[in-house]
Coordinates of N, CA and C in Angstrom, one line a residue:
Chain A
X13 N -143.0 -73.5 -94.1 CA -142.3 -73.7 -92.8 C -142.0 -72.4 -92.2
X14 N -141.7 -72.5 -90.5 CA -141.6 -71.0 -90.1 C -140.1 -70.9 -90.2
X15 N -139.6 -69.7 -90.3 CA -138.1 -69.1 -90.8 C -137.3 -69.2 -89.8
X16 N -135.6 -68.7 -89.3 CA -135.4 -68.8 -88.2 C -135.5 -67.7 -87.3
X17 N -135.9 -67.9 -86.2 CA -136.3 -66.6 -85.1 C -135.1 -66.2 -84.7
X18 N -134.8 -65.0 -84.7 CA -133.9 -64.0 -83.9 C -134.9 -62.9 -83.2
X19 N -134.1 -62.7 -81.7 CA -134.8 -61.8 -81.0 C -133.4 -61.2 -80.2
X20 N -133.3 -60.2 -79.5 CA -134.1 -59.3 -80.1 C -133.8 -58.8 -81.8
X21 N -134.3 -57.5 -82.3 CA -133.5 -56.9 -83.7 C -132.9 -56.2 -83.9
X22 N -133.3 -55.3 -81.9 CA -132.2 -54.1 -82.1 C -132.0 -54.2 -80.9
X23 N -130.5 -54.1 -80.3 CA -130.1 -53.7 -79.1 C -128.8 -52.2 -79.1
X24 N -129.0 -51.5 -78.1 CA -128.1 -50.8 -78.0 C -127.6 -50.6 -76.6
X25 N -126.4 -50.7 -76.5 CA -125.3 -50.9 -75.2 C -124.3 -50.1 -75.0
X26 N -124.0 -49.8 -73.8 CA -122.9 -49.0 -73.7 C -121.4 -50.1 -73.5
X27 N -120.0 -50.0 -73.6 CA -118.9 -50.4 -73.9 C -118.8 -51.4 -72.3
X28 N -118.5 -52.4 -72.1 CA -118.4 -53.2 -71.2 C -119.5 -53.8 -70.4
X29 N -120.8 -53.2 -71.2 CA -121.7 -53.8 -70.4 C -121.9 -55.4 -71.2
X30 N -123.2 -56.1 -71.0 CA -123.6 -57.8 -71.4 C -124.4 -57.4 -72.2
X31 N -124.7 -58.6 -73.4 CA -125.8 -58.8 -73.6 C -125.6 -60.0 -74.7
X32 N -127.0 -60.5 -74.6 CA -127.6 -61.5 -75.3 C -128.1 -61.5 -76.4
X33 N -127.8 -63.1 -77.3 CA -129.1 -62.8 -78.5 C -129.5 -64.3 -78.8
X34 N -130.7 -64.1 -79.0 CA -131.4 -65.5 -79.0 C -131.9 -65.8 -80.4
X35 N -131.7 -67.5 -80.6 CA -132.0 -67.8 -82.5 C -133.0 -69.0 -82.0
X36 N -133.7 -69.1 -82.8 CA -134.8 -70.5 -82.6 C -134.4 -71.3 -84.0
X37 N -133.9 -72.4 -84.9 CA -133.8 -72.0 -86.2 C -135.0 -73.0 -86.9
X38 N -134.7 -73.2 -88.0 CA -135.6 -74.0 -88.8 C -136.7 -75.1 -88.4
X39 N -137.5 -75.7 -87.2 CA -137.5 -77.4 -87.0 C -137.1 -78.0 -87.9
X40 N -136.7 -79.2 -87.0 CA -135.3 -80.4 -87.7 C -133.7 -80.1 -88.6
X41 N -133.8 -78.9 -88.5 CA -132.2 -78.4 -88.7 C -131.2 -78.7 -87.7
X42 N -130.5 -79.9 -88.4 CA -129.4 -80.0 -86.9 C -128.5 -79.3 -86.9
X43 N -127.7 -78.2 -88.1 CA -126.9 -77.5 -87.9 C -127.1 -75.9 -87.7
X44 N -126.8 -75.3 -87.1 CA -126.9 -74.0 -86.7 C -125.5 -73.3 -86.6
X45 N -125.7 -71.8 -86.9 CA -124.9 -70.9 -87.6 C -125.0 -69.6 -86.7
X46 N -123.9 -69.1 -86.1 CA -123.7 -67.4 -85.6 C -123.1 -67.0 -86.4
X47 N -123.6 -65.6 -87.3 CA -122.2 -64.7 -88.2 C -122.3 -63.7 -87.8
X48 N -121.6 -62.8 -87.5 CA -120.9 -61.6 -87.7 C -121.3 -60.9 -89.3
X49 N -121.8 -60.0 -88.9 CA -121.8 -59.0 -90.3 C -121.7 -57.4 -89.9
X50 N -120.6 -57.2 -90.3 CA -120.2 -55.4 -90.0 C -120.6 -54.6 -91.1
X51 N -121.2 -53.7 -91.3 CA -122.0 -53.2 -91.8 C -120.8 -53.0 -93.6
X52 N -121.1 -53.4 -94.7 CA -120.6 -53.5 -95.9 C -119.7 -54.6 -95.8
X53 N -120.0 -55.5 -94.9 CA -119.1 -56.7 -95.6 C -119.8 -57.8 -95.1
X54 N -119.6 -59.2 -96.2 CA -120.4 -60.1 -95.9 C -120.0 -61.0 -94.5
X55 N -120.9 -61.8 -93.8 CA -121.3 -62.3 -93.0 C -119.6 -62.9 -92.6
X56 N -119.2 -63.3 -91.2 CA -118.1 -63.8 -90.9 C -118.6 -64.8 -89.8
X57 N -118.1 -66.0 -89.8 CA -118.6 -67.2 -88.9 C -118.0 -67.0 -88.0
X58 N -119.1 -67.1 -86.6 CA -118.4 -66.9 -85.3 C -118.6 -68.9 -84.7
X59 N -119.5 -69.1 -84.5 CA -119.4 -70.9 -84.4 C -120.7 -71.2 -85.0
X60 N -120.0 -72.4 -85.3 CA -121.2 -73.8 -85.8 C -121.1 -74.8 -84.8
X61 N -122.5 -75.2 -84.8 CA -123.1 -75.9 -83.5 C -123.8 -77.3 -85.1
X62 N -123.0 -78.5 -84.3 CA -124.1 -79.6 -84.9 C -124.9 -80.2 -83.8
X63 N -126.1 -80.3 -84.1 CA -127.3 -81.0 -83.1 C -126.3 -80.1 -81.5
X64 N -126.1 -80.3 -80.7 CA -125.7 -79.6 -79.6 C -124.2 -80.0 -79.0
X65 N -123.7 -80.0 -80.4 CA -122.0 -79.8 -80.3 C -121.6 -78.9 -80.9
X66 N -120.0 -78.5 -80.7 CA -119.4 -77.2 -81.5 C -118.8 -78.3 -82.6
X67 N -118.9 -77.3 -83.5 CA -118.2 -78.0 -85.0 C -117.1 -77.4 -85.3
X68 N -117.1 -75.8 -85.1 CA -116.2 -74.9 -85.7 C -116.5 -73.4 -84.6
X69 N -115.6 -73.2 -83.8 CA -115.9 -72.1 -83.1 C -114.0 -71.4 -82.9
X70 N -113.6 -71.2 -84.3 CA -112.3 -71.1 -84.5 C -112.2 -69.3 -84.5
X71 N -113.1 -69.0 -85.1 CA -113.1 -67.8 -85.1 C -113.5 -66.6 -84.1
X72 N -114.3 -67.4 -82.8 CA -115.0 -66.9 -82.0 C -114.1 -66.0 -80.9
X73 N -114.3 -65.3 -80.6 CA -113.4 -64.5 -79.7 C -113.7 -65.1 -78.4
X74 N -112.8 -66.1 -77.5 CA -113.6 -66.9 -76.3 C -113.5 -65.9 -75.5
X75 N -112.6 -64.8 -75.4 CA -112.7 -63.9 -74.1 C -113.7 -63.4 -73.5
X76 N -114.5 -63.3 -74.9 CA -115.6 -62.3 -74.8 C -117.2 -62.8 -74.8
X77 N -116.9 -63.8 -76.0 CA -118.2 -64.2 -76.8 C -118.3 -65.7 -76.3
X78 N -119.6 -66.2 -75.8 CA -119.7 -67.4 -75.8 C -121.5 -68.0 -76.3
X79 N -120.9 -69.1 -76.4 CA -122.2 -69.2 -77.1 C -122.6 -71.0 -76.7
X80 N -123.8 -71.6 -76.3 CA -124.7 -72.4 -76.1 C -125.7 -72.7 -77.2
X81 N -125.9 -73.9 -77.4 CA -126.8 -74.9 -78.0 C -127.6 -76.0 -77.1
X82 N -128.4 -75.7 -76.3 CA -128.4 -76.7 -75.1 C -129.7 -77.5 -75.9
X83 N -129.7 -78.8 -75.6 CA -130.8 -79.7 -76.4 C -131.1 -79.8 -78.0
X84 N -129.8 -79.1 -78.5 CA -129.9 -79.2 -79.7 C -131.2 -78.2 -80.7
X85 N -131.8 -77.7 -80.1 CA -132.6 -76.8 -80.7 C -132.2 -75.0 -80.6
X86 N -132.4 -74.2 -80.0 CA -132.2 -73.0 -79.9 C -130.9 -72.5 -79.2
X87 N -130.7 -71.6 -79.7 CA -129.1 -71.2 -79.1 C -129.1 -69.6 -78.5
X88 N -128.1 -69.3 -77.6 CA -128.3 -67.9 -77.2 C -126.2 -67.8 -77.4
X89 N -126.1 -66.6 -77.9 CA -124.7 -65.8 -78.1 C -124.7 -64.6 -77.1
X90 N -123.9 -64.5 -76.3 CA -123.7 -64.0 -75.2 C -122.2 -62.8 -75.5
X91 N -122.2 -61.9 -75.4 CA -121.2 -60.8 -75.5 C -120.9 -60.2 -73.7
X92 N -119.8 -60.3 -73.3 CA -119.4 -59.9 -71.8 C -118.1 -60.0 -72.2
X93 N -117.3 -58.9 -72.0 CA -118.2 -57.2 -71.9 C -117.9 -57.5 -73.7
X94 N -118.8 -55.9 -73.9 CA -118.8 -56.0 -75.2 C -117.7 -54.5 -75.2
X95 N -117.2 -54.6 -76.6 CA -116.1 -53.5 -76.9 C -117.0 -52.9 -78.3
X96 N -116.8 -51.3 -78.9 CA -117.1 -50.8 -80.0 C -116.7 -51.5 -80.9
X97 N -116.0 -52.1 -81.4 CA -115.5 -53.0 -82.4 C -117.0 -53.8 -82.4
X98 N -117.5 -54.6 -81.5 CA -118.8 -55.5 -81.8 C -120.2 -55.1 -81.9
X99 N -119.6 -53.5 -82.4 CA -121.0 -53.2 -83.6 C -121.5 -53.9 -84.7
X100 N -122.4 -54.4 -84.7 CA -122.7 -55.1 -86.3 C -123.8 -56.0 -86.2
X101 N -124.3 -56.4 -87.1 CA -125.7 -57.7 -87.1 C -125.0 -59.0 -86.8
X102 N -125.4 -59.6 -85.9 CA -125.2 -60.4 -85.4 C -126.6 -61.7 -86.2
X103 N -126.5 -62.1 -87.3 CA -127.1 -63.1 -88.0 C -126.9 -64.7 -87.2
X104 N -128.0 -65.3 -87.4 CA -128.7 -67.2 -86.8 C -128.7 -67.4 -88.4
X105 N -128.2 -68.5 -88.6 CA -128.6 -69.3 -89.9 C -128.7 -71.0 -89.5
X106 N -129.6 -71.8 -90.3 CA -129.5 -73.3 -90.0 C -129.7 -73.7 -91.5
X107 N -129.2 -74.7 -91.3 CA -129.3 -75.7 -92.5 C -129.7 -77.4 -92.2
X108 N -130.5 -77.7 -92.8 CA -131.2 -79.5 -92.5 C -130.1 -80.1 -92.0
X109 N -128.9 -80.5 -93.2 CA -128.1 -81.7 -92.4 C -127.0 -81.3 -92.3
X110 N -126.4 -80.1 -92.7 CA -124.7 -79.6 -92.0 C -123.8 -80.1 -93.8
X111 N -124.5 -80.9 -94.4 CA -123.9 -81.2 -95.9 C -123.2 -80.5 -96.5
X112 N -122.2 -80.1 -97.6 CA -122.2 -78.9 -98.3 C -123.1 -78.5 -99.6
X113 N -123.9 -79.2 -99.4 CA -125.1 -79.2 -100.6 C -126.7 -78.6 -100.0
X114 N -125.9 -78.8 -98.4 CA -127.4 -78.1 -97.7 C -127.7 -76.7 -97.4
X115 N -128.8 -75.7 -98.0 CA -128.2 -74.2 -98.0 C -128.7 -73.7 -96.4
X116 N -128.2 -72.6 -96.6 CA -128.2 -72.2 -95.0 C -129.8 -70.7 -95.2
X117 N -130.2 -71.2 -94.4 CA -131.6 -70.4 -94.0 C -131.0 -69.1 -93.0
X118 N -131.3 -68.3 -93.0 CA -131.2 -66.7 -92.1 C -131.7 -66.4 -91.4
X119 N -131.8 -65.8 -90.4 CA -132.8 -65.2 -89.7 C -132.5 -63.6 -90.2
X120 N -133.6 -62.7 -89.5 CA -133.3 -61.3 -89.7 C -132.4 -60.5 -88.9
X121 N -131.5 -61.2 -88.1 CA -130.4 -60.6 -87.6 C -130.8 -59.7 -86.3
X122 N -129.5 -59.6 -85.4 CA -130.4 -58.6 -84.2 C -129.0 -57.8 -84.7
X123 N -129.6 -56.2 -84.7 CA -128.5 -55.5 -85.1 C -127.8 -54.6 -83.7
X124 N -126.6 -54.9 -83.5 CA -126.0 -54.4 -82.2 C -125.4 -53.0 -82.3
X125 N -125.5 -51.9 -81.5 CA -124.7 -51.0 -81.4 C -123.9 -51.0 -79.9
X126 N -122.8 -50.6 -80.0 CA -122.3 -50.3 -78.7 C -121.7 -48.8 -78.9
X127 N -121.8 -48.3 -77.8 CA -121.8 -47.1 -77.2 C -120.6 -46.7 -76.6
Chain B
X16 N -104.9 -69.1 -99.6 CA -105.9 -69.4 -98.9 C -107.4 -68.9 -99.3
X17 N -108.3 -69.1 -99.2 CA -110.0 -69.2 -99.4 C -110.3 -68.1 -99.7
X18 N -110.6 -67.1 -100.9 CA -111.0 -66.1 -100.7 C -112.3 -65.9 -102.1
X19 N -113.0 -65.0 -101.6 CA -114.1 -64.6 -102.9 C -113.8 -62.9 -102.7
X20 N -113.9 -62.7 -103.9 CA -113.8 -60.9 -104.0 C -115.3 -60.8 -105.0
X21 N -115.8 -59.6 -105.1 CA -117.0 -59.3 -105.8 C -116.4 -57.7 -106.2
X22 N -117.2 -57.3 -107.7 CA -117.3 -55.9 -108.0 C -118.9 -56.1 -108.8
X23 N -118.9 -55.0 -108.6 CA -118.2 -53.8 -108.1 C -118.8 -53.5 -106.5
X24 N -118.7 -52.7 -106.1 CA -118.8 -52.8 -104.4 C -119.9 -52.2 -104.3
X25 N -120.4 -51.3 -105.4 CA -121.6 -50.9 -104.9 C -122.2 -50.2 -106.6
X26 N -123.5 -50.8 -107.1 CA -123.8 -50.1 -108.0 C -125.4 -49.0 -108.3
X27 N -125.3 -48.3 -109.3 CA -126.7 -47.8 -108.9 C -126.6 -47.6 -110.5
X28 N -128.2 -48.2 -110.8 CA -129.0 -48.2 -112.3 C -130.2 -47.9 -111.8
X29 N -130.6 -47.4 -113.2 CA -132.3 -46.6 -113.0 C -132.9 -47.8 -113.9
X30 N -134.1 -48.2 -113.3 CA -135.8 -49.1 -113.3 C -135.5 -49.2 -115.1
X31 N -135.6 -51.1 -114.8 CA -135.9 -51.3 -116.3 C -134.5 -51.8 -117.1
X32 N -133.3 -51.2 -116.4 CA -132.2 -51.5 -117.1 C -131.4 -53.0 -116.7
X33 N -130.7 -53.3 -117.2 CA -129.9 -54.9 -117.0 C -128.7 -54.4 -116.1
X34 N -128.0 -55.1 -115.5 CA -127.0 -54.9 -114.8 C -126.2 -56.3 -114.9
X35 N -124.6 -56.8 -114.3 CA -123.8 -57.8 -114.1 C -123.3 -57.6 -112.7
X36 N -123.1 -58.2 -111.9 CA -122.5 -58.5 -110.9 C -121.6 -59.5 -111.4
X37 N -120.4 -59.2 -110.6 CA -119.5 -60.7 -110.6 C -118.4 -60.8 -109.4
X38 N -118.1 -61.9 -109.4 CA -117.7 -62.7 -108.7 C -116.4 -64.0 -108.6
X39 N -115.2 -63.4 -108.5 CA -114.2 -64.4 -108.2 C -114.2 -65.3 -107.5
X40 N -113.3 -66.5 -107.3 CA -112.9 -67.1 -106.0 C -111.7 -67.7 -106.4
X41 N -111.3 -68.4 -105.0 CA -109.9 -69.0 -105.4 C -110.2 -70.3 -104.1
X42 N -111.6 -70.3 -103.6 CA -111.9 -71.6 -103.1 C -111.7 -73.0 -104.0
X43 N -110.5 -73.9 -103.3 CA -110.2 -75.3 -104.1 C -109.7 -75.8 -102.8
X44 N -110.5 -77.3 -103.0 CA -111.6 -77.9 -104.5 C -112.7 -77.3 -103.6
X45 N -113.3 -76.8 -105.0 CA -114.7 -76.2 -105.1 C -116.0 -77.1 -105.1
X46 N -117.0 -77.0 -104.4 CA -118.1 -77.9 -104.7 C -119.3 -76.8 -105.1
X47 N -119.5 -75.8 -104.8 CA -120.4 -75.4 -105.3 C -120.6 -73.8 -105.2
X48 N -121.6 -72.9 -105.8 CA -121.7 -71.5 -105.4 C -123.1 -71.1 -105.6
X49 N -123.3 -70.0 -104.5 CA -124.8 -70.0 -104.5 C -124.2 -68.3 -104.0
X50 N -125.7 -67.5 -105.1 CA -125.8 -66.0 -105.2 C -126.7 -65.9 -104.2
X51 N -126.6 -64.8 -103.2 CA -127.7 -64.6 -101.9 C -128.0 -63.2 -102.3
X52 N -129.4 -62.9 -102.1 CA -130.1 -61.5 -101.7 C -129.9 -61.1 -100.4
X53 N -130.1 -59.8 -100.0 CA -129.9 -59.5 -98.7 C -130.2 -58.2 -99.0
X54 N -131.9 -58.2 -98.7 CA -132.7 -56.7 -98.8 C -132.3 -55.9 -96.6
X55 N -132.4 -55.0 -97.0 CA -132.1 -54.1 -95.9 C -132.6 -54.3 -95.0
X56 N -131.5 -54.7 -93.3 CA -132.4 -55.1 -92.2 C -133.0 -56.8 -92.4
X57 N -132.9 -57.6 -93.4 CA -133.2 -58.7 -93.5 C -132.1 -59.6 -93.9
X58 N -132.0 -61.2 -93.3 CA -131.2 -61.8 -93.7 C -131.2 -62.4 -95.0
X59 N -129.4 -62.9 -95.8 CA -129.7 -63.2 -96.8 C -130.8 -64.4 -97.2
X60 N -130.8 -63.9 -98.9 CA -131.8 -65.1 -98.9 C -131.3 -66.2 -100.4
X61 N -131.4 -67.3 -100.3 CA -130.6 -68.0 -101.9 C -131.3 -67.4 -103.5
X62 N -130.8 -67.1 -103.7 CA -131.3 -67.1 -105.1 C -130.5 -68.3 -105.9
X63 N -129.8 -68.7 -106.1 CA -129.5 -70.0 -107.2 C -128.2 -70.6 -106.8
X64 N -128.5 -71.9 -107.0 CA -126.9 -72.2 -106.8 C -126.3 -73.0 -108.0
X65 N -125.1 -73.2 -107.6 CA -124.2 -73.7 -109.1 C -123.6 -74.8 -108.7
X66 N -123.3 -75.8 -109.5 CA -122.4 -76.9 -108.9 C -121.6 -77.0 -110.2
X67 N -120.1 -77.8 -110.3 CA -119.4 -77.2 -111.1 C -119.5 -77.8 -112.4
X68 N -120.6 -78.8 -112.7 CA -120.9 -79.0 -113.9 C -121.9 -78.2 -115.0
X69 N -122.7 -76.7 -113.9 CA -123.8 -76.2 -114.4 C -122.8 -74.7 -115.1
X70 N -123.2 -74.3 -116.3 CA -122.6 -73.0 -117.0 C -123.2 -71.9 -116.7
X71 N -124.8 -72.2 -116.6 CA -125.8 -71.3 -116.7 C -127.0 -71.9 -115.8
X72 N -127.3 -70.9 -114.9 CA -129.2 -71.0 -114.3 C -129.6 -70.0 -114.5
X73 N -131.1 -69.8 -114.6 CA -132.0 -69.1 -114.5 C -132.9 -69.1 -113.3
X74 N -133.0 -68.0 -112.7 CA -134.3 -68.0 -111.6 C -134.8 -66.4 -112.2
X75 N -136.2 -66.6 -112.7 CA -136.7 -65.7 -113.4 C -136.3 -64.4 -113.6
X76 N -135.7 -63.0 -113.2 CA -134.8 -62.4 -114.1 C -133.9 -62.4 -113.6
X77 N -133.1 -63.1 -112.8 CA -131.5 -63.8 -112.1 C -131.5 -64.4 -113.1
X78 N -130.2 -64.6 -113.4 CA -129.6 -65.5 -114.3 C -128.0 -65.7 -113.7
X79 N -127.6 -66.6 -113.2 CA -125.9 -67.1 -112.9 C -125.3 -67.7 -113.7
X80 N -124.2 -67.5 -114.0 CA -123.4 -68.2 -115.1 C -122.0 -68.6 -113.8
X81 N -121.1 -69.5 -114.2 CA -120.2 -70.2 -113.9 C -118.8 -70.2 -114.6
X82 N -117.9 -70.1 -114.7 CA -116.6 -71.0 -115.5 C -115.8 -71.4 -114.2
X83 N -115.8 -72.7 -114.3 CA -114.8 -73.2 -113.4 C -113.6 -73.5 -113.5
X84 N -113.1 -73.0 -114.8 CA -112.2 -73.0 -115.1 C -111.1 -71.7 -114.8
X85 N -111.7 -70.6 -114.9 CA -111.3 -69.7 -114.4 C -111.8 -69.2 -112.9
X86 N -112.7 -70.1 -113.0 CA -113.3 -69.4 -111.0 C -113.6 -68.3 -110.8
X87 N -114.7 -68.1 -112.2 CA -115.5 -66.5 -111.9 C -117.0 -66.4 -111.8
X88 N -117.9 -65.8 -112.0 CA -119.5 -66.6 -111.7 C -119.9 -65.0 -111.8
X89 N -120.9 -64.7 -112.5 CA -121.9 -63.5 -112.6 C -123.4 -64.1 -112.5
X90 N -124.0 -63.1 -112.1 CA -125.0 -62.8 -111.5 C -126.0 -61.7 -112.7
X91 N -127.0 -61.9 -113.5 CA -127.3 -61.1 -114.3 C -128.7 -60.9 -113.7
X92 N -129.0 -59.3 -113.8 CA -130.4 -58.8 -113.5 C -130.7 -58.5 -114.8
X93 N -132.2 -59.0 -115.4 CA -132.8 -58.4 -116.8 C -134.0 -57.2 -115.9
X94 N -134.1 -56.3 -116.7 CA -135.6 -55.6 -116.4 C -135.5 -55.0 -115.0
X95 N -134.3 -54.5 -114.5 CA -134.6 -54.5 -113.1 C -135.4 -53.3 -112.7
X96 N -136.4 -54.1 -111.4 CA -136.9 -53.4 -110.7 C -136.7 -52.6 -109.4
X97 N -137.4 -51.7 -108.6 CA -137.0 -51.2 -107.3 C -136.8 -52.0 -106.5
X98 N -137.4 -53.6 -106.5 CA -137.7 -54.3 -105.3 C -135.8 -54.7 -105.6
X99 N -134.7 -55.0 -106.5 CA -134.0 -55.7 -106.9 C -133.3 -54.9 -106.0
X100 N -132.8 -53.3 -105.1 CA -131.9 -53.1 -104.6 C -131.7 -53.8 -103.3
X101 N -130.7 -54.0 -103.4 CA -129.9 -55.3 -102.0 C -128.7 -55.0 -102.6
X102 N -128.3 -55.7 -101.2 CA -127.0 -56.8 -101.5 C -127.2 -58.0 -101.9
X103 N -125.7 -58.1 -102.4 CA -126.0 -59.8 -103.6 C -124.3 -60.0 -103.3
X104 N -125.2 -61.5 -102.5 CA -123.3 -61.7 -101.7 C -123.1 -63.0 -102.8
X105 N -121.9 -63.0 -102.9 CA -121.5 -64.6 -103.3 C -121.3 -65.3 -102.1
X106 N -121.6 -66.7 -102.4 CA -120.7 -68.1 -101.1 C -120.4 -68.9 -102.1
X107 N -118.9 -69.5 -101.4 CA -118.4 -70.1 -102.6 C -118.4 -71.5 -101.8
X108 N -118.7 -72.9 -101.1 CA -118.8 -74.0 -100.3 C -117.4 -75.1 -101.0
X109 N -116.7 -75.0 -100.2 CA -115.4 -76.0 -100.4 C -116.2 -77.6 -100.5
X110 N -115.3 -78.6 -100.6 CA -115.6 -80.4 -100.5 C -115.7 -80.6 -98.9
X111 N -115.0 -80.0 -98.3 CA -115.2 -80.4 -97.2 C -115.7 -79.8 -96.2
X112 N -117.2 -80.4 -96.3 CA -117.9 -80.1 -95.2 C -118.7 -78.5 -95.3
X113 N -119.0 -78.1 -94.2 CA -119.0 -76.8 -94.4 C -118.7 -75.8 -94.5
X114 N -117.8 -75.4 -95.4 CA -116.8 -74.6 -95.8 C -117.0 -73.6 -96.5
X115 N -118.4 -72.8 -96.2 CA -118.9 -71.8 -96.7 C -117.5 -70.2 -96.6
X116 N -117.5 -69.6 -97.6 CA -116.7 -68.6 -98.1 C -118.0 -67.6 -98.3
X117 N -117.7 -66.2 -97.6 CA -118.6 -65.8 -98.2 C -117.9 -64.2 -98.7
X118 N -118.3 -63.6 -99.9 CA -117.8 -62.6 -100.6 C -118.2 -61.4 -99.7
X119 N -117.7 -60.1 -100.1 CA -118.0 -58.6 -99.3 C -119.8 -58.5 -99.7
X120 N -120.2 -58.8 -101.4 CA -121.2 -58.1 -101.2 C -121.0 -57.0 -102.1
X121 N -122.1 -56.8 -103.2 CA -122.1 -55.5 -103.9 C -123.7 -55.3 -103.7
X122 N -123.6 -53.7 -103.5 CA -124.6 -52.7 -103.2 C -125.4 -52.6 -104.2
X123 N -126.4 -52.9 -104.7 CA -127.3 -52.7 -105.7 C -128.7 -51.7 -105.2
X124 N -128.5 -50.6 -105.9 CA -129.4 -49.7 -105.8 C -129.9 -49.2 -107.1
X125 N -131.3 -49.7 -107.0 CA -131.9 -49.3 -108.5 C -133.1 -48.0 -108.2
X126 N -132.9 -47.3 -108.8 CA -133.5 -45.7 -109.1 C -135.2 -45.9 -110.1
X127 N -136.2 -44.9 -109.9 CA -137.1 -44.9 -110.7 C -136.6 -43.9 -111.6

């Protein structure tokens, strides 16, 4: 089966400007996953999306960060403005059914610098 | 509240030798834990999981062990190779729902 897509892998930005990142995940995974990973620490949940609702977007910074699941398949995470603090890989994960028995698949992450 | 800690934070062994990783938590009630790879530039990937009746798995030179009694869980490399340097995060998944915890992550760098 194909893995999940992240695009781009690398973006670099200067401090207040936008930008995007786009996940395609598994076919037939209703659950999907945005983390945060700063470089030496593991992965930190920004929201979970089931089929094309939020599940958990407790952690998400709304001022800044928003994020879309439209049709239940692919999702885009949006940063406006972005600050030096939101350096880091910005990882897509899905998993089949959202269970806690169901494991979570990765993408290769788009790695973000800001400037 | 929910936490996993890992040591050591970063290790380095030369080709061929065994190493331990390990792994606390203080996730309760616990349903399960699963060791992830995470080679450089690429997302993690599962290597094994645990559920709290398993002591011991093997995935060919991975080996996880468990006590749930104390809420610790190692991670054994036999024979390691160059391809084995990554990171090797713990997730520890609460009962409810998806409740994934996930650990800092220790640096594994193996030498020829």
């Amino acid at each position: 089966e194909a893995g999940v897509a992240q695009s781009p892998r690398y973006k670099i930005i200067e401090k207040r400007q936008s930008v995007a990142f786009w996940c395609n995940p598994i076919s037939g995974h209703a659950t999907l996953y945005w983390y945060q990973q700063i470089l030496g620490q593991g992965p930190k949940l920004l929201i979970q999306f089931q089929n094309n609702g939020v599940v958990d977007d407790s952690q998400l910074p709304k001022d800044r960060f928003s994020a879309e699941r439209l049709k239940g398949v692919d999702s885009t995470l949006k940063i406006q403005p972005a600050k030096l603090e939101d350096s880091a890989v910005y990882l897509c994960a899905s998993s089949l059914t959202g269970g806690f028995d169901s494991p979570l698949h990765f993408g290769n992450g788009t790695r973000l610098t800001v400037t | 509240k929910n936490q996993v800690e890992q040591s050591p934070q970063s290790l380095i062994i030369l080709e061929g030798k065994n190493c331990t990783l390990q792994c606390n938590y203080t996730v309760s009630p616990f349903s399960n834990l699963r060791w992830y790879k995470q080679d450089t530039g690429r997302g993690p990937v599962s290597l094994t999981i645990m559920t709290f009746s398993e002591n011991t798995k093997s995935n060919g030179r991975y080996t996880a062990t468990l006590d749930a009694d104390t809420k610790q869980s190692s991670l054994h490399i036999t024979a390691s190779q160059l391809s084995d340097s990554a990171s090797y995060i713990c997730v520890v998944t609460g009962n409810y729902g998806q409740n994934f915890v996930f650990g800092p992550g220790t640096r594994l760098s193996v030498l020829p």
